[in-house]
PDB file of C-alpha atoms in Angstrom:
ATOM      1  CA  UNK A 124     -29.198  -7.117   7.781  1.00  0.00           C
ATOM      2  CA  UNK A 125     -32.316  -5.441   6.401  1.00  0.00           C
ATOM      3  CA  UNK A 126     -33.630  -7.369   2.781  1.00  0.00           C
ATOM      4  CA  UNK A 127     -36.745  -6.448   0.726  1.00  0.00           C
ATOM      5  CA  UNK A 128     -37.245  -9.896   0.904  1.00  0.00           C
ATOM      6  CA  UNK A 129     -38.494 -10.459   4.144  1.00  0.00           C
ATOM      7  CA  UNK A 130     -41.648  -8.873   2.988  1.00  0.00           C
ATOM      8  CA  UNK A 131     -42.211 -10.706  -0.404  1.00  0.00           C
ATOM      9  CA  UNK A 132     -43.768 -13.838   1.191  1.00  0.00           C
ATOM     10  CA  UNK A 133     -46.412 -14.339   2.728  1.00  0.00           C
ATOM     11  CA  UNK A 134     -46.756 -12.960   6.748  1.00  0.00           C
ATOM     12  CA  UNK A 135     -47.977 -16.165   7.698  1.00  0.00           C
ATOM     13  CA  UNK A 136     -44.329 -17.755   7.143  1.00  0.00           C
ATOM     14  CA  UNK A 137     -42.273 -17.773   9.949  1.00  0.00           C
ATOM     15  CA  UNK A 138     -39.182 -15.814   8.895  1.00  0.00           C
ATOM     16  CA  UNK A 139     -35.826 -16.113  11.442  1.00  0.00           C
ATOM     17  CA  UNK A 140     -34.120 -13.096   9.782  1.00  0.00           C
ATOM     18  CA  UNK A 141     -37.473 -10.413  10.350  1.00  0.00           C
ATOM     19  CA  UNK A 142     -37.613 -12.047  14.058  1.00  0.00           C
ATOM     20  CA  UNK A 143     -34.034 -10.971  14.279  1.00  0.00           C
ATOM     21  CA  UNK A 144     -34.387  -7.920  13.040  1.00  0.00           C
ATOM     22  CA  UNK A 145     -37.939  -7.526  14.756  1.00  0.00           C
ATOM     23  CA  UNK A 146     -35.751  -7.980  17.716  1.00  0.00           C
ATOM     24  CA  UNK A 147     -33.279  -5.503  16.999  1.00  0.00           C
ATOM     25  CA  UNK A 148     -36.628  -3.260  16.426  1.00  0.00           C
ATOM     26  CA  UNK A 149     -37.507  -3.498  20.504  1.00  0.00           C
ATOM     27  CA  UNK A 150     -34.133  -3.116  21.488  1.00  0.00           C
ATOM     28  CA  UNK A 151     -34.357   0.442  19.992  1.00  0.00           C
ATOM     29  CA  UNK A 152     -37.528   1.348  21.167  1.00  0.00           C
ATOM     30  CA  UNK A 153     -36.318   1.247  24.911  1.00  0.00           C
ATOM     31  CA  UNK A 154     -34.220   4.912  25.617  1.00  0.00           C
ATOM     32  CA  UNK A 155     -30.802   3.901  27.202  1.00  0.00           C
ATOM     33  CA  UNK A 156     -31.053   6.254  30.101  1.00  0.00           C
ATOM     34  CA  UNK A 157     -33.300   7.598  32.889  1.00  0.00           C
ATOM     35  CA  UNK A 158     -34.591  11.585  33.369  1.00  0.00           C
ATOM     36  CA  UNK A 159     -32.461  13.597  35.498  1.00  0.00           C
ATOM     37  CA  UNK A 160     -36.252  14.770  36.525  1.00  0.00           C
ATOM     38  CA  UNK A 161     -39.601  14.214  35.792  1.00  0.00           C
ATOM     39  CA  UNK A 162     -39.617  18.052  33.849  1.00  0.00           C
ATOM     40  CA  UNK A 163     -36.887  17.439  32.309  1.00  0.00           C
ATOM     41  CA  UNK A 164     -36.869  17.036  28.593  1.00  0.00           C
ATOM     42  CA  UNK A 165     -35.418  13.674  28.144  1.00  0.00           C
ATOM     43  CA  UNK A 166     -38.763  12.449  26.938  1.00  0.00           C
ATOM     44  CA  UNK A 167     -38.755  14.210  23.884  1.00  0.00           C
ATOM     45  CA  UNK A 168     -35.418  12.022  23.288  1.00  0.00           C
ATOM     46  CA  UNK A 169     -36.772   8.622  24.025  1.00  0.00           C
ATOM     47  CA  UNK A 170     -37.772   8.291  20.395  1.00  0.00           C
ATOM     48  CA  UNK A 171     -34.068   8.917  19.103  1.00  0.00           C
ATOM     49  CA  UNK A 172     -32.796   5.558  18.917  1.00  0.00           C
ATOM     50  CA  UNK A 173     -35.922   3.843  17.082  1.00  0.00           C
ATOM     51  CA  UNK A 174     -35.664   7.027  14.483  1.00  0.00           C
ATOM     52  CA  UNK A 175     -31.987   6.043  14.082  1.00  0.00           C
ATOM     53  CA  UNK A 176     -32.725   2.196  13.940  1.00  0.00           C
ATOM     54  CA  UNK A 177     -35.580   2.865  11.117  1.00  0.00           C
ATOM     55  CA  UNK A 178     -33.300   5.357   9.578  1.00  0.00           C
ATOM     56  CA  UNK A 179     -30.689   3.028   9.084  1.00  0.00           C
ATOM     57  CA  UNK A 180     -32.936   0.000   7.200  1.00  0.00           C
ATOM     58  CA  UNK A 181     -33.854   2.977   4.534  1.00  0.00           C
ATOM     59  CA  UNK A 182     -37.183   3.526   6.481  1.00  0.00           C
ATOM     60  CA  UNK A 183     -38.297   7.379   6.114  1.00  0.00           C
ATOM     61  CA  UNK A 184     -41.380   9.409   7.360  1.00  0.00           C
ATOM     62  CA  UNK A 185     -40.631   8.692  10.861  1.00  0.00           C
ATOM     63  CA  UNK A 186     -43.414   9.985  13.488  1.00  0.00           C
ATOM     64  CA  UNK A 187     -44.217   8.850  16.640  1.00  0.00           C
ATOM     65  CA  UNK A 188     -47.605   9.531  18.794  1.00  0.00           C
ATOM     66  CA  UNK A 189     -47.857  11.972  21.913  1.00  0.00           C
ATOM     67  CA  UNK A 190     -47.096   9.695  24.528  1.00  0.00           C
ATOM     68  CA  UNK A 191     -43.662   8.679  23.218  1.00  0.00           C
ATOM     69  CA  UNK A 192     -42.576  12.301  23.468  1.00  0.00           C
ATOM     70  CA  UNK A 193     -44.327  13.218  27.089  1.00  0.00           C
ATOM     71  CA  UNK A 194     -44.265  11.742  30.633  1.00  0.00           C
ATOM     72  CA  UNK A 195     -45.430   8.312  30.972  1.00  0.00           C
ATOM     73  CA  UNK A 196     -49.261   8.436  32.276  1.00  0.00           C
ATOM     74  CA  UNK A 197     -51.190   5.075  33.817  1.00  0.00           C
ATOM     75  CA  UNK A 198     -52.753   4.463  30.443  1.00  0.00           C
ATOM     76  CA  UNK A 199     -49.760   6.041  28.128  1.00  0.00           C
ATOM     77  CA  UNK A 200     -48.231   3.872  25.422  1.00  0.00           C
ATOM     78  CA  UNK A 201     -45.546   5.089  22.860  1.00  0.00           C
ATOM     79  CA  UNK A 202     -45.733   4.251  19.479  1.00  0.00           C
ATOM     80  CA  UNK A 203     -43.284   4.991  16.594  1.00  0.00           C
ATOM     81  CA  UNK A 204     -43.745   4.428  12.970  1.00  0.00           C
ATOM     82  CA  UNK A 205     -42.058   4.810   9.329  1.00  0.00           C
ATOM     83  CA  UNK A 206     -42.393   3.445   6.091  1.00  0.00           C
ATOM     84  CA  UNK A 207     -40.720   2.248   2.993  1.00  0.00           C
ATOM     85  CA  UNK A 208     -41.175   1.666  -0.478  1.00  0.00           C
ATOM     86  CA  UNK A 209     -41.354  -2.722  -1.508  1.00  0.00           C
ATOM     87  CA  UNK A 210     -42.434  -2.971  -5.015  1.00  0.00           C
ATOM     88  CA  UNK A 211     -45.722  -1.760  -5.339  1.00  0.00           C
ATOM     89  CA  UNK A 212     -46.136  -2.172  -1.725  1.00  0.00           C
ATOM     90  CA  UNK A 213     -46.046   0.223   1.390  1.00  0.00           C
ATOM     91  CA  UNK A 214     -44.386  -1.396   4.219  1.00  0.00           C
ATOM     92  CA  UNK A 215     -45.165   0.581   7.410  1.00  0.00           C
ATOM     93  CA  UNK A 216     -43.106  -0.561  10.492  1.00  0.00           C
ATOM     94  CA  UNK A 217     -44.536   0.089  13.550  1.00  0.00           C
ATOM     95  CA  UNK A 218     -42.032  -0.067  16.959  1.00  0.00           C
ATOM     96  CA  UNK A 219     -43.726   0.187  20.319  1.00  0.00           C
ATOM     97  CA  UNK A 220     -41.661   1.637  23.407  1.00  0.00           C
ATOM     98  CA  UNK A 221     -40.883  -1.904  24.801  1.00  0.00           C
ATOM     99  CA  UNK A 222     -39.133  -0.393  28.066  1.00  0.00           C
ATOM    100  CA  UNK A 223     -39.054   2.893  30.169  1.00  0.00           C
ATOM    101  CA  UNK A 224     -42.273   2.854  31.051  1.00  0.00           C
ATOM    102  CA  UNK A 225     -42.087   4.346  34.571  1.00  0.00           C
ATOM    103  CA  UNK A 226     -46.180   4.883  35.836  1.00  0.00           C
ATOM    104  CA  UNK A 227     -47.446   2.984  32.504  1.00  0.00           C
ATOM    105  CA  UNK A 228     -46.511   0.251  34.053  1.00  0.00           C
ATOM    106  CA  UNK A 229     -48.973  -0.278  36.392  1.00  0.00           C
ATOM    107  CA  UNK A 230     -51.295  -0.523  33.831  1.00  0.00           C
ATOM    108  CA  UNK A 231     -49.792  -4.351  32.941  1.00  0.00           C
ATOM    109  CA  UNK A 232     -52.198  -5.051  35.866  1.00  0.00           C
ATOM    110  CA  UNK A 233     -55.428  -3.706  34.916  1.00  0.00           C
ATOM    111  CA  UNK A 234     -57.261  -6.147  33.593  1.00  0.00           C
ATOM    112  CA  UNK A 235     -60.815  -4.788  34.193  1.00  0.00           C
ATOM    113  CA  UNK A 236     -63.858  -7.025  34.513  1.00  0.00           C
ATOM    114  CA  UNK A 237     -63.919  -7.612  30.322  1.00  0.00           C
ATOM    115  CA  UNK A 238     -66.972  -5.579  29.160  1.00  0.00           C
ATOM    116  CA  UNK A 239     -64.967  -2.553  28.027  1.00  0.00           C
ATOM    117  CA  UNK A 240     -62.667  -4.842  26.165  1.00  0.00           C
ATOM    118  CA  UNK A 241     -64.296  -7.765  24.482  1.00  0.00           C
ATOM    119  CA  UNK A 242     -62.765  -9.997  27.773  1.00  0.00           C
ATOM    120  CA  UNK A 243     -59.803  -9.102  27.021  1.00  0.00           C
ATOM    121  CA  UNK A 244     -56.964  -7.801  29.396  1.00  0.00           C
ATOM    122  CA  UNK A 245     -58.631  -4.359  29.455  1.00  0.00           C
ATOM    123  CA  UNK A 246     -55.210  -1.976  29.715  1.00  0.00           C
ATOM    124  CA  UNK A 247     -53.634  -4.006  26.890  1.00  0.00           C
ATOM    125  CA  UNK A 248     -56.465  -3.841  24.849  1.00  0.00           C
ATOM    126  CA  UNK A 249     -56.471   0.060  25.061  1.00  0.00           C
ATOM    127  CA  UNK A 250     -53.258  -0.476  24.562  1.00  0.00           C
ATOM    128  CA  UNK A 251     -53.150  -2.157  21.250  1.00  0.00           C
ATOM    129  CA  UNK A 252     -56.879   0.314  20.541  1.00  0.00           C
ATOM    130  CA  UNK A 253     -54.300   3.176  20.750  1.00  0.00           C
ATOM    131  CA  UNK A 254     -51.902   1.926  18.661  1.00  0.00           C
ATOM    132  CA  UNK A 255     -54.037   1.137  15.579  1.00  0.00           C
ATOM    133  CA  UNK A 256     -55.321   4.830  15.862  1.00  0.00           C
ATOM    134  CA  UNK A 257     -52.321   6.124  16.028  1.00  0.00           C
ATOM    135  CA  UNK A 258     -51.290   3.837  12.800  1.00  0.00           C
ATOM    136  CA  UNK A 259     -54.208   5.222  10.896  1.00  0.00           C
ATOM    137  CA  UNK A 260     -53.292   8.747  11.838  1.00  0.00           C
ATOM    138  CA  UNK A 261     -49.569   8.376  10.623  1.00  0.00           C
ATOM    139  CA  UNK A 262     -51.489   6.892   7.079  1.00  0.00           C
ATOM    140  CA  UNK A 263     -53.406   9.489   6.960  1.00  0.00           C
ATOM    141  CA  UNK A 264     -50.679  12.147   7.753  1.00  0.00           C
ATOM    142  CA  UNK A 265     -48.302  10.484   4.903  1.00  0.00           C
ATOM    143  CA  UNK A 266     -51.023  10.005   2.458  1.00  0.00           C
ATOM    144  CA  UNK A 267     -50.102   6.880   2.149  1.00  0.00           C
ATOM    145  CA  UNK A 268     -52.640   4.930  -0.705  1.00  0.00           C
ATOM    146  CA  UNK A 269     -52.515   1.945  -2.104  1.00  0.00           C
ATOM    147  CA  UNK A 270     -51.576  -1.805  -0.637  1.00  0.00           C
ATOM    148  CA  UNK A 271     -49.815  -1.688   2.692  1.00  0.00           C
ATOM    149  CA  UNK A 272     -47.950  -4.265   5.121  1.00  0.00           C
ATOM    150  CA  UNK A 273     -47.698  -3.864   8.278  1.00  0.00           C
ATOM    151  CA  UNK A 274     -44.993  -4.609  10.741  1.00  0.00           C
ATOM    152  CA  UNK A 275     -45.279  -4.729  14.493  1.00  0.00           C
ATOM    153  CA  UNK A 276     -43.055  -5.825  16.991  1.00  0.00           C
ATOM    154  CA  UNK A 277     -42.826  -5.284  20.906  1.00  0.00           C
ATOM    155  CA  UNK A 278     -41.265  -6.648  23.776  1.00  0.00           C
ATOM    156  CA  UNK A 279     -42.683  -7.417  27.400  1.00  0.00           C
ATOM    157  CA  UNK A 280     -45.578  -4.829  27.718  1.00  0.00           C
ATOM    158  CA  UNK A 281     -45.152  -3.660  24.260  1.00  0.00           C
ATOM    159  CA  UNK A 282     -44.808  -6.873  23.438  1.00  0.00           C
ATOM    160  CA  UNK A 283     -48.352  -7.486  24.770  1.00  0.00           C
ATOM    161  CA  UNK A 284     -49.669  -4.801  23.150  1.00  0.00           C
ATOM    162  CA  UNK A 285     -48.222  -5.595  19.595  1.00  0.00           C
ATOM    163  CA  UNK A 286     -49.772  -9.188  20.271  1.00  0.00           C
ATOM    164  CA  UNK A 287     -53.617  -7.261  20.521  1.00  0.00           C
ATOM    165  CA  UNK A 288     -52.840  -5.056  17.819  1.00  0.00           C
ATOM    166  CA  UNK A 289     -52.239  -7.482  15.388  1.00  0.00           C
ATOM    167  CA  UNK A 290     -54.875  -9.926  16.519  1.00  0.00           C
ATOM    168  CA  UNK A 291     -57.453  -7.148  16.183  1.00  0.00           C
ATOM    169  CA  UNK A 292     -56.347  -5.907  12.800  1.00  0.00           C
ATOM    170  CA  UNK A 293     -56.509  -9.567  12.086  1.00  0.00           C
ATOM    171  CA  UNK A 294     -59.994 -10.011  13.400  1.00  0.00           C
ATOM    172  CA  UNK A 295     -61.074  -6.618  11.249  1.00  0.00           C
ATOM    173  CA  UNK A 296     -59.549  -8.422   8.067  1.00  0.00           C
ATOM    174  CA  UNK A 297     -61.561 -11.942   8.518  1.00  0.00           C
ATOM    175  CA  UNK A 298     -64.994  -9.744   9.286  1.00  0.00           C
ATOM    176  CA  UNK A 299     -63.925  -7.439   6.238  1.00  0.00           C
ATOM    177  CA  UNK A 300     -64.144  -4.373   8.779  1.00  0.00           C
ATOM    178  CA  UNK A 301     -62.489  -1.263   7.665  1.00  0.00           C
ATOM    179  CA  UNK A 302     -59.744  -0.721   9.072  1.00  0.00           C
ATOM    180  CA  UNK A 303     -57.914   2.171   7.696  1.00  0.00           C
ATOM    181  CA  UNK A 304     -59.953   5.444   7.490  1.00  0.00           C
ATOM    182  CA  UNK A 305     -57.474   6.146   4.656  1.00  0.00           C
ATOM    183  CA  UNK A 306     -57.743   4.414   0.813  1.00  0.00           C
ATOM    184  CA  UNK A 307     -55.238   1.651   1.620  1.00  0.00           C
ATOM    185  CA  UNK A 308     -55.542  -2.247   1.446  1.00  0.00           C
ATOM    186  CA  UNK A 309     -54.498  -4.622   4.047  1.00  0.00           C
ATOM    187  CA  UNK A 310     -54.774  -8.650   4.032  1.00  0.00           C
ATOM    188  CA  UNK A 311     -53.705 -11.035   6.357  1.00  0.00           C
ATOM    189  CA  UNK A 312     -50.968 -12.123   4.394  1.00  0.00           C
ATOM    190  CA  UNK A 313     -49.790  -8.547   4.378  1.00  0.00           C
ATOM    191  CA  UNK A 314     -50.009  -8.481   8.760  1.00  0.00           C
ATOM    192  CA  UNK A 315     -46.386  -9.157   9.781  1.00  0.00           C
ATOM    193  CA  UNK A 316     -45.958  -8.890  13.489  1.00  0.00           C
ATOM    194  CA  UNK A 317     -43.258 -10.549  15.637  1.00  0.00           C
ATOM    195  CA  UNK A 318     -43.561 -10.154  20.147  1.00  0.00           C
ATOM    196  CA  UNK A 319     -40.702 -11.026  22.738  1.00  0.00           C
ATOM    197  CA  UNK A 320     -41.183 -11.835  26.329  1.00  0.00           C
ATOM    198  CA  UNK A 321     -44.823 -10.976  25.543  1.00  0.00           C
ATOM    199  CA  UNK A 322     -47.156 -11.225  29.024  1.00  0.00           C
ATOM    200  CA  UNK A 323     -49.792 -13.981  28.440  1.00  0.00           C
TER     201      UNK A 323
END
């Protein structure tokens, strides 16, 4: 079950029901099927079951970047997000396609030499680059203001990527970076993310 609650403590305290329902999150990120073809227009339906799972926790605004709706590219990665309303709070949930990755997942294995991604696994690290773009655009989109949480979850490669994302927004909060490009206001105890199966 979805509760308010889960985002009125601290990120930084491990919390078994948001795992579970993190969880949950990656299950419906992954489409149940496969294309009849690679035109066909199946991938504008992978998104359907994360917009229902979102839908159904009282989520709304849900968008979702190019490459969740289009054919799977070496260096694609699908992203989803929505938000709700906690208090004075805006809690933006962010679900990244955790499955049906077809040619994206070759790029699990490019892990480049480490000077185009801080020595980090370089095709994660795009990755997780990608998604925090694609975050700011959907803040920007929304006009979305004020304090935010985030929430990121992923499994296997999305999993991975999720892991980067989070550690980078981290890293941005402890240098007091911007992050956003938009007039909102993250912390670290506002960074909730939660990865399964996630490569190492």
């Amino acid at each position: 079950y979805y509760s308010d609650y889960y985002f009125r403590h601290s990120s930084t305290e491990y919390d078994e029901h948001l795992a579970t329902l993190s969880c949950i999150m990656t299950n419906f990120s992954v489409p149940l099927d496969n294309p009849s073809s690679l035109d066909s227009d199946w991938y504008l339906k992978q998104p359907e079951r994360l917009y229902g799972f979102f839908g159904s926790i009282g989520f709304k605004d849900f968008e979702t970047n190019d490459d969740y709706v289009s054919r799977s590219r070496f260096d694609s990665i699908g992203v989803g997000c929505a938000n709700r309303q906690v208090d004075d709070y805006t809690v933006i949930g962010v679900g990244i396609r955790s499955g049906g990755y077809f040619r994206e997942w070759s790029n699990n294995v490019y892990l480049g030499d480490g000077t185009k991604s801080d020595y980090m696994h370089e095709g994660w690290y795009n990755a997780a680059n990608k998604t925090i773009d694609y975050i700011n655009e959907y803040i920007a989109a929304n006009r979305i203001t004020g304090k935010i949480k985030e929430w990121i979850a992923g499994f296997s490669r999305g999993g991975a990527t999720a892991n980067l994302a989070a550690g980078l927004l981290d890293n941005k909060i402890l240098n007091d970076e911007e992050i956003f490009s938009n007039d909102v206001t993250l912390t670290r105890d506002d960074l909730y993310a939660y990865t399964f199966e996630a490569p190492q």
